[in-house]
PDB file of C-alpha atoms in Angstrom:
ATOM      1  CA  MET A   1       0.068   0.058  -0.057  1.00 95.00           C
ATOM      2  CA  ILE A   2       1.050   3.366  -0.731  1.00 97.00           C
ATOM      3  CA  ILE A   3       1.656   5.458   2.509  1.00 96.00           C
ATOM      4  CA  GLY A   4       2.905   8.975   1.182  1.00 97.00           C
ATOM      5  CA  THR A   5       4.074  10.731  -2.132  1.00 98.00           C
ATOM      6  CA  GLY A   6       6.295  13.514  -2.658  1.00 98.00           C
ATOM      7  CA  SER A   7       7.928  15.348  -5.112  1.00 98.00           C
ATOM      8  CA  ASP A   8      10.213  18.751  -5.563  1.00 98.00           C
ATOM      9  CA  LEU A   9      11.370  21.076  -8.341  1.00 98.00           C
ATOM     10  CA  CYS A  10      14.493  22.616  -7.664  1.00 98.00           C
ATOM     11  CA  ASN A  11      16.173  25.635  -9.271  1.00 98.00           C
ATOM     12  CA  ILE A  12      19.924  24.720  -9.951  1.00 98.00           C
ATOM     13  CA  GLU A  13      20.923  28.042 -10.213  1.00 98.00           C
ATOM     14  CA  ARG A  14      19.510  28.910  -6.940  1.00 98.00           C
ATOM     15  CA  ILE A  15      21.914  26.086  -5.625  1.00 98.00           C
ATOM     16  CA  GLN A  16      24.915  27.538  -7.042  1.00 98.00           C
ATOM     17  CA  ALA A  17      24.045  30.888  -5.764  1.00 98.00           C
ATOM     18  CA  SER A  18      24.012  29.316  -2.119  1.00 97.00           C
ATOM     19  CA  LEU A  19      26.944  27.360  -3.074  1.00 97.00           C
ATOM     20  CA  ASP A  20      28.566  30.647  -4.404  1.00 97.00           C
ATOM     21  CA  ARG A  21      27.189  32.603  -1.089  1.00 97.00           C
ATOM     22  CA  PHE A  22      27.754  30.207   1.725  1.00 96.00           C
ATOM     23  CA  GLY A  23      29.991  27.742   0.253  1.00 93.00           C
ATOM     24  CA  THR A  24      31.032  24.816   2.535  1.00 94.00           C
ATOM     25  CA  ARG A  25      28.720  25.963   5.353  1.00 96.00           C
ATOM     26  CA  PHE A  26      25.940  25.533   3.177  1.00 97.00           C
ATOM     27  CA  GLU A  27      27.109  22.021   1.818  1.00 96.00           C
ATOM     28  CA  GLN A  28      27.829  20.955   5.382  1.00 96.00           C
ATOM     29  CA  ARG A  29      24.187  22.004   6.488  1.00 95.00           C
ATOM     30  CA  ALA A  30      22.249  20.221   3.791  1.00 96.00           C
ATOM     31  CA  PHE A  31      24.303  17.339   2.414  1.00 98.00           C
ATOM     32  CA  THR A  32      25.861  14.175   3.790  1.00 97.00           C
ATOM     33  CA  GLU A  33      29.409  13.382   3.266  1.00 97.00           C
ATOM     34  CA  ILE A  34      28.721  10.642   0.416  1.00 96.00           C
ATOM     35  CA  GLU A  35      26.704  13.555  -1.520  1.00 97.00           C
ATOM     36  CA  ILE A  36      29.177  16.014  -1.029  1.00 97.00           C
ATOM     37  CA  ALA A  37      31.945  13.685  -2.308  1.00 97.00           C
ATOM     38  CA  LYS A  38      29.785  12.493  -5.304  1.00 95.00           C
ATOM     39  CA  ALA A  39      29.283  16.238  -6.312  1.00 96.00           C
ATOM     40  CA  GLY A  40      32.895  17.112  -5.970  1.00 95.00           C
ATOM     41  CA  ARG A  41      33.538  14.046  -8.686  1.00 95.00           C
ATOM     42  CA  ARG A  42      31.144  16.178 -11.084  1.00 94.00           C
ATOM     43  CA  PRO A  43      32.904  19.629 -11.322  1.00 91.00           C
ATOM     44  CA  LEU A  44      31.074  20.575 -14.267  1.00 94.00           C
ATOM     45  CA  THR A  45      27.479  19.571 -13.026  1.00 95.00           C
ATOM     46  CA  ARG A  46      28.199  20.103  -9.189  1.00 96.00           C
ATOM     47  CA  ALA A  47      25.488  22.128  -8.664  1.00 97.00           C
ATOM     48  CA  GLY A  48      23.023  20.135 -10.850  1.00 97.00           C
ATOM     49  CA  THR A  49      23.929  16.799  -8.708  1.00 97.00           C
ATOM     50  CA  LEU A  50      23.468  18.635  -5.307  1.00 98.00           C
ATOM     51  CA  ALA A  51      20.131  20.324  -6.665  1.00 98.00           C
ATOM     52  CA  LYS A  52      18.794  16.717  -7.448  1.00 98.00           C
ATOM     53  CA  ARG A  53      19.561  15.745  -4.014  1.00 98.00           C
ATOM     54  CA  PHE A  54      18.383  18.682  -2.731  1.00 98.00           C
ATOM     55  CA  ALA A  55      15.038  18.097  -4.106  1.00 98.00           C
ATOM     56  CA  ALA A  56      15.097  14.375  -3.020  1.00 98.00           C
ATOM     57  CA  LYS A  57      15.392  15.740   0.446  1.00 98.00           C
ATOM     58  CA  GLU A  58      12.391  17.735   0.079  1.00 97.00           C
ATOM     59  CA  ALA A  59      10.356  15.296  -1.918  1.00 98.00           C
ATOM     60  CA  PHE A  60      11.064  12.662   1.019  1.00 97.00           C
ATOM     61  CA  SER A  61       9.927  15.043   3.774  1.00 97.00           C
ATOM     62  CA  LYS A  62       6.781  16.060   1.920  1.00 97.00           C
ATOM     63  CA  ALA A  63       6.251  12.049   1.545  1.00 97.00           C
ATOM     64  CA  VAL A  64       6.294  11.822   5.441  1.00 96.00           C
ATOM     65  CA  GLY A  65       3.922  14.617   5.959  1.00 93.00           C
ATOM     66  CA  THR A  66       6.451  16.841   8.156  1.00 90.00           C
ATOM     67  CA  GLY A  67       8.589  19.038   5.951  1.00 88.00           C
ATOM     68  CA  PHE A  68      11.785  19.668   7.723  1.00 90.00           C
ATOM     69  CA  LYS A  69      10.190  19.745  11.244  1.00 85.00           C
ATOM     70  CA  ARG A  70       9.298  17.174  14.187  1.00 84.00           C
ATOM     71  CA  GLY A  71      12.788  15.798  13.982  1.00 88.00           C
ATOM     72  CA  VAL A  72      13.080  15.418  10.263  1.00 93.00           C
ATOM     73  CA  PHE A  73      16.569  16.987   9.343  1.00 95.00           C
ATOM     74  CA  MET A  74      18.139  17.426   5.790  1.00 95.00           C
ATOM     75  CA  LYS A  75      21.382  15.591   6.920  1.00 95.00           C
ATOM     76  CA  ASP A  76      19.154  12.458   8.037  1.00 96.00           C
ATOM     77  CA  ILE A  77      18.172  12.031   4.194  1.00 98.00           C
ATOM     78  CA  GLY A  78      20.962  11.171   1.947  1.00 98.00           C
ATOM     79  CA  VAL A  79      20.910  10.081  -1.485  1.00 98.00           C
ATOM     80  CA  VAL A  80      23.077   7.013  -2.354  1.00 97.00           C
ATOM     81  CA  ASN A  81      23.569   5.253  -5.587  1.00 93.00           C
ATOM     82  CA  SER A  82      23.423   1.248  -6.227  1.00 91.00           C
ATOM     83  CA  PRO A  83      26.024  -0.543  -7.935  1.00 91.00           C
ATOM     84  CA  SER A  84      23.658   0.045 -11.040  1.00 93.00           C
ATOM     85  CA  GLY A  85      23.785   3.764 -10.637  1.00 91.00           C
ATOM     86  CA  ALA A  86      19.943   3.791  -9.359  1.00 95.00           C
ATOM     87  CA  PRO A  87      19.335   6.484  -6.414  1.00 97.00           C
ATOM     88  CA  ALA A  88      18.101   5.541  -3.153  1.00 97.00           C
ATOM     89  CA  LEU A  89      17.516   7.043   0.030  1.00 98.00           C
ATOM     90  CA  ALA A  90      19.807   6.161   3.243  1.00 97.00           C
ATOM     91  CA  LEU A  91      17.769   7.438   6.327  1.00 97.00           C
ATOM     92  CA  THR A  92      19.040   8.125   9.681  1.00 97.00           C
ATOM     93  CA  GLY A  93      17.895   9.910  13.007  1.00 96.00           C
ATOM     94  CA  GLY A  94      14.348  11.571  12.588  1.00 96.00           C
ATOM     95  CA  ALA A  95      13.881  10.973   9.196  1.00 97.00           C
ATOM     96  CA  ARG A  96      14.575   7.195   9.868  1.00 97.00           C
ATOM     97  CA  ALA A  97      12.316   7.480  12.831  1.00 96.00           C
ATOM     98  CA  ARG A  98       9.259   9.143  11.173  1.00 96.00           C
ATOM     99  CA  LEU A  99       9.358   6.871   8.320  1.00 97.00           C
ATOM    100  CA  ASP A 100       9.189   3.704  10.811  1.00 96.00           C
ATOM    101  CA  ALA A 101       6.038   5.422  12.502  1.00 96.00           C
ATOM    102  CA  LEU A 102       4.268   5.487   9.444  1.00 96.00           C
ATOM    103  CA  ILE A 103       4.738   1.864   8.578  1.00 97.00           C
ATOM    104  CA  PRO A 104       2.019  -0.404   9.858  1.00 96.00           C
ATOM    105  CA  GLU A 105       2.515  -3.590  11.857  1.00 95.00           C
ATOM    106  CA  GLY A 106       3.405  -6.264   9.809  1.00 96.00           C
ATOM    107  CA  HIS A 107       4.869  -4.211   7.084  1.00 97.00           C
ATOM    108  CA  VAL A 108       8.259  -3.000   6.342  1.00 96.00           C
ATOM    109  CA  ALA A 109       8.925   0.254   4.115  1.00 97.00           C
ATOM    110  CA  LYS A 110      10.147   0.489   0.485  1.00 97.00           C
ATOM    111  CA  VAL A 111      11.139   3.682  -0.656  1.00 97.00           C
ATOM    112  CA  HIS A 112      11.313   4.592  -4.293  1.00 97.00           C
ATOM    113  CA  LEU A 113      13.041   7.701  -5.571  1.00 98.00           C
ATOM    114  CA  THR A 114      13.709   8.929  -8.959  1.00 98.00           C
ATOM    115  CA  LEU A 115      15.704  11.925 -10.068  1.00 98.00           C
ATOM    116  CA  THR A 116      16.167  13.994 -13.237  1.00 97.00           C
ATOM    117  CA  ASP A 117      17.648  17.229 -14.297  1.00 96.00           C
ATOM    118  CA  ASP A 118      17.392  19.707 -17.318  1.00 96.00           C
ATOM    119  CA  HIS A 119      19.098  22.776 -16.473  1.00 96.00           C
ATOM    120  CA  PRO A 120      17.911  24.805 -15.028  1.00 98.00           C
ATOM    121  CA  TRP A 121      15.782  22.635 -13.221  1.00 98.00           C
ATOM    122  CA  ALA A 122      16.177  19.333 -10.931  1.00 98.00           C
ATOM    123  CA  PHE A 123      13.269  17.209 -10.115  1.00 98.00           C
ATOM    124  CA  ALA A 124      12.786  14.393  -7.509  1.00 98.00           C
ATOM    125  CA  MET A 125       9.937  12.236  -6.775  1.00 98.00           C
ATOM    126  CA  VAL A 126       9.713   9.842  -3.785  1.00 98.00           C
ATOM    127  CA  ILE A 127       6.873   7.207  -3.363  1.00 98.00           C
ATOM    128  CA  ILE A 128       6.739   5.396   0.031  1.00 98.00           C
ATOM    129  CA  GLU A 129       5.280   1.889  -0.086  1.00 98.00           C
ATOM    130  CA  ALA A 130       4.450  -0.440   2.892  1.00 97.00           C
ATOM    131  CA  VAL A 131       5.027  -4.036   1.898  1.00 97.00           C
ATOM    132  CA  ARG A 132       3.480  -7.034   3.954  1.00 95.00           C
ATOM    133  CA  GLU A 133       6.376  -8.927   5.748  1.00 91.00           C
ATOM    134  CA  GLU A 134       6.890 -12.613   4.542  1.00 82.00           C
TER     135      GLU A 134
END
């Protein structure tokens, strides 16, 4: 069963402006070390890489119905990639706790994530599904 959905459209140029203005302070506040490292390996598309991840964080916070309050922080929501390159969310702290609280007993959470960008826009969609435990 679907527990929640969220989407977000992020302006890549807005993320670049934040990087230009606040530098590592912005990165450290909003992104995980894994996300910062990935963006660092993409110097020509660094802002776009971070914008997609920023959009994913926003989309997840909408899918769980809290936004960034009630213990859900940006750094608790990290985008990671599987060996195939598919994006997924790594959740810790309040983000993990909020997700766990939404899942009915006898079910496990499955979080679906898709990312895309077409300058100047980055987009993310999150679907949270509760799947019956086997």
